[in-house]
């Protein structure tokens, strides 16, 4: 690759914040809510013009279970709050009636999981209104593109948007970019997902007047994990890192072609009652890059006690497993004031497939946002104080 030198120039200071949340997906929404609720002056920076990330713009509209599949609720706090918010205006598939009613029995809860399918557009507006009500400043259409550090702390983030390039002074940062962008930009050690992503092409259409999702390119099965699901039909043999601009463009182009292919395969053509209504407007990548955390969570940590647990998550793939999420899996040794949330926390490749889903992103988002409001040095933070704050906010920490 050829390189050219960019001339140093003075750039405007956009503002100074206690907490900057980078990325407005589910993890970023949860983190921003947690940070503002703990008194932090909070800015959420999002490169698209809507909230929700993969869950809304990526059309992944299934809020996977916050229960263990054995009738027990696992994730609480903002994870449950966002699930309820996603269906607050009444549009939903798979309404979890037994879980939302107080007098339901274990038997009833065993018949359905505590999950929902939501309307993406509704959820992105409701989430935006919630953040604004709670004094989170949102800056849309803005990419964080550089970070400056001193003594292992990021003190300035550089952003680019319609106004050009500007800078933000920060006390602490939540990296909810999905791809550990802040860790990478600040020069911290990161790890890429070894296998790369399969091609996905989820889209919505109407079929005989019925509005429905088509989850094309369903999901991947890790090589070394015994999995009883039917193997997914691959749309392409190509794998995508999700970390290269040109590659992401090609991935989206291939995905668009697959949508059209799938839609026209029925032979009905475009007519009343049969049309594509929504396609994803961001690339549908699952696992890309994560920081090398102080701790790296693995699938074998099922039902393991972690003294520094900041919340509980279940395994969407099978009933039974429950994981305590150690605080150490959210930050690394290289940066004191940057914390990960969502699909870029520190876990092994196998565990990644468990933690990347919406409920887990809310759990880690809430923990990261709360920690970021409390400290700008996560290694020095009194974890007991953080845990007390999370418990007060409804989070259950241990199994
Ligand atoms: C095809 C597919 C199917 C899936 N199925 C399900 C499912 O059925 N149920 C489920 O629960 N989960 C599912 N998942 C996983 C889940 O949707 C995501 O992993 C989860 O929503 C990720 O949330 P997040 O907030 O961590 O990241 P993201 O949703 O990726 O959000 C990151 C946000 O950060 C923004 N951003 C990124 N970089 C920058 C930057 N430098 N500056 C500013 N903003 C930035 C992005 O625009 C984005 O909005 C699926 C994923 C895929 C791809």
Coordinates of N, CA, C and O in Angstrom, one line a residue, residues 15 19 74 79 88 93 109 153 172 182 197 248 294 345 388-389:
X15 N -16.5 19.4 21.8 CA -17.0 19.5 23.2 C -16.2 18.6 24.2 O -15.3 17.9 23.8
X19 N -18.4 10.9 29.6 CA -18.4 9.6 28.9 C -18.8 9.8 27.4 O -19.8 10.5 27.1
X74 N -32.7 -14.8 33.2 CA -31.2 -14.7 33.5 C -30.7 -13.3 33.4 O -30.0 -12.8 34.3
X79 N -31.3 -4.9 30.0 CA -31.6 -5.9 29.0 C -33.1 -6.2 28.9 O -33.7 -6.4 27.9
X88 N -43.0 -1.6 23.0 CA -43.8 -0.7 23.8 C -45.0 -0.1 23.1 O -46.0 0.2 23.7
X93 N -43.8 -9.7 17.2 CA -44.1 -11.1 16.9 C -43.7 -11.8 18.2 O -42.9 -11.2 19.0
X109 N -44.1 -20.6 31.8 CA -42.9 -20.0 31.3 C -42.0 -21.0 30.5 O -41.2 -20.7 29.7
X153 N -4.2 6.5 28.7 CA -5.6 7.0 28.7 C -5.9 7.8 27.4 O -5.1 8.6 27.0
X172 N -13.8 9.2 29.9 CA -13.7 7.7 29.6 C -14.6 7.4 28.4 O -15.5 8.2 28.0
X182 N -12.2 1.8 18.7 CA -11.5 2.8 19.6 C -10.2 2.1 20.1 O -9.2 2.7 20.1
X197 N -16.6 -13.8 8.6 CA -18.1 -13.9 8.6 C -18.6 -14.5 7.3 O -18.1 -14.2 6.2
X248 N -16.1 -4.7 2.7 CA -17.4 -4.5 3.2 C -18.4 -4.1 2.1 O -19.5 -4.5 2.0
X294 N -8.5 -8.2 29.8 CA -7.8 -8.7 31.0 C -8.2 -10.1 31.3 O -7.5 -10.9 31.8
X345 N -16.7 -7.6 23.1 CA -16.0 -7.8 24.4 C -15.0 -8.9 24.2 O -15.0 -9.6 23.1
X388 N -22.4 -2.9 43.4 CA -23.5 -2.4 44.2 C -24.4 -1.5 43.3 O -25.7 -1.6 43.4
X389 N -23.8 -0.7 42.5 CA -24.5 0.2 41.6 C -25.4 -0.6 40.6 O -26.6 -0.3 40.4

